Coordinates of N, CA and C in Angstrom, one line a residue:
M130 N 15.4 -40.6 -136.1 CA 14.5 -40.7 -137.2 C 13.0 -40.7 -136.7
G131 N 12.8 -41.6 -135.7 CA 11.4 -41.7 -135.2 C 10.9 -40.5 -134.6
I132 N 11.7 -39.7 -133.9 CA 11.2 -38.5 -133.3 C 10.8 -37.5 -134.4
S133 N 11.6 -37.4 -135.5 CA 11.3 -36.5 -136.5 C 10.0 -36.8 -137.2
Y134 N 9.7 -38.1 -137.4 CA 8.4 -38.5 -137.9 C 7.3 -38.1 -137.0
W135 N 7.5 -38.3 -135.7 CA 6.4 -38.0 -134.7 C 6.1 -36.5 -134.8
V136 N 7.2 -35.6 -134.8 CA 7.0 -34.2 -134.9 C 6.3 -33.8 -136.2
L137 N 6.7 -34.4 -137.3 CA 6.1 -34.2 -138.6 C 4.6 -34.5 -138.5
E138 N 4.2 -35.6 -137.9 CA 2.8 -36.0 -137.8 C 2.0 -35.0 -137.0
I139 N 2.6 -34.5 -135.8 CA 2.0 -33.6 -135.0 C 1.7 -32.3 -135.8
V140 N 2.8 -31.8 -136.5 CA 2.7 -30.6 -137.2 C 1.6 -30.7 -138.3
C141 N 1.6 -31.8 -139.0 CA 0.6 -32.0 -140.1 C -0.8 -32.0 -139.5
H142 N -1.0 -32.6 -138.4 CA -2.3 -32.7 -137.7 C -2.8 -31.3 -137.3
E143 N -1.8 -30.5 -136.7 CA -2.2 -29.2 -136.2 C -2.5 -28.3 -137.4
A144 N -1.7 -28.4 -138.5 CA -1.9 -27.6 -139.7 C -3.3 -27.9 -140.3
L145 N -3.7 -29.2 -140.4 CA -5.0 -29.5 -140.9 C -6.1 -28.9 -140.0
R146 N -5.9 -29.0 -138.7 CA -6.9 -28.4 -137.8 C -7.0 -26.9 -137.9
I147 N -5.9 -26.2 -138.1 CA -5.9 -24.8 -138.3 C -6.6 -24.4 -139.6
L148 N -6.3 -25.2 -140.7 CA -6.9 -24.9 -142.0 C -8.4 -25.1 -141.9
Y149 N -8.8 -26.2 -141.1 CA -10.3 -26.5 -141.0 C -11.0 -25.3 -140.3
T150 N -10.3 -24.8 -139.2 CA -10.9 -23.7 -138.4 C -10.9 -22.5 -139.3
F151 N -9.9 -22.2 -140.0 CA -9.8 -21.0 -140.9 C -10.9 -21.1 -142.0
H152 N -11.2 -22.3 -142.5 CA -12.2 -22.5 -143.5 C -13.6 -22.3 -142.9
R153 N -13.8 -22.7 -141.7 CA -15.1 -22.4 -141.0 C -15.3 -21.0 -140.8
C154 N -14.2 -20.3 -140.4 CA -14.3 -18.8 -140.1 C -14.6 -18.1 -141.4
L155 N -14.0 -18.5 -142.5 CA -14.3 -17.9 -143.8 C -15.7 -18.1 -144.2
N156 N -16.3 -19.3 -144.0 CA -17.6 -19.6 -144.3 C -18.6 -18.7 -143.4
L157 N -18.3 -18.5 -142.1 CA -19.1 -17.7 -141.3 C -19.0 -16.2 -141.8
F158 N -17.8 -15.8 -142.1 CA -17.7 -14.4 -142.6 C -18.5 -14.2 -143.9
A159 N -18.5 -15.2 -144.8 CA -19.2 -15.1 -146.0 C -20.7 -15.1 -145.7
L160 N -21.2 -15.8 -144.7 CA -22.6 -15.8 -144.4 C -23.0 -14.4 -143.8
H161 N -22.1 -13.8 -143.0 CA -22.4 -12.5 -142.5 C -22.3 -11.4 -143.5
F162 N -21.4 -11.5 -144.4 CA -21.2 -10.5 -145.5 C -21.3 -11.1 -146.9
P163 N -22.5 -11.4 -147.3 CA -22.6 -12.1 -148.6 C -22.2 -11.2 -149.8
D164 N -22.3 -9.9 -149.6 CA -22.0 -9.0 -150.7 C -20.5 -8.8 -150.9
Q165 N -19.7 -9.3 -150.0 CA -18.2 -9.2 -150.1 C -17.7 -10.2 -151.2
R166 N -18.4 -11.3 -151.4 CA -17.9 -12.3 -152.4 C -18.8 -12.2 -153.6
N167 N -18.3 -11.6 -154.7 CA -19.1 -11.5 -155.9 C -19.0 -12.7 -156.8

């Protein structure tokens, strides 16, 4: 049970980091192409 919780914690942390990176990439894309987002 403990190992499953550890894996779940790692996966959640990685998912949050990936979402944060994706959010920053989207913001940079929006800055470079402001006409794409109406």
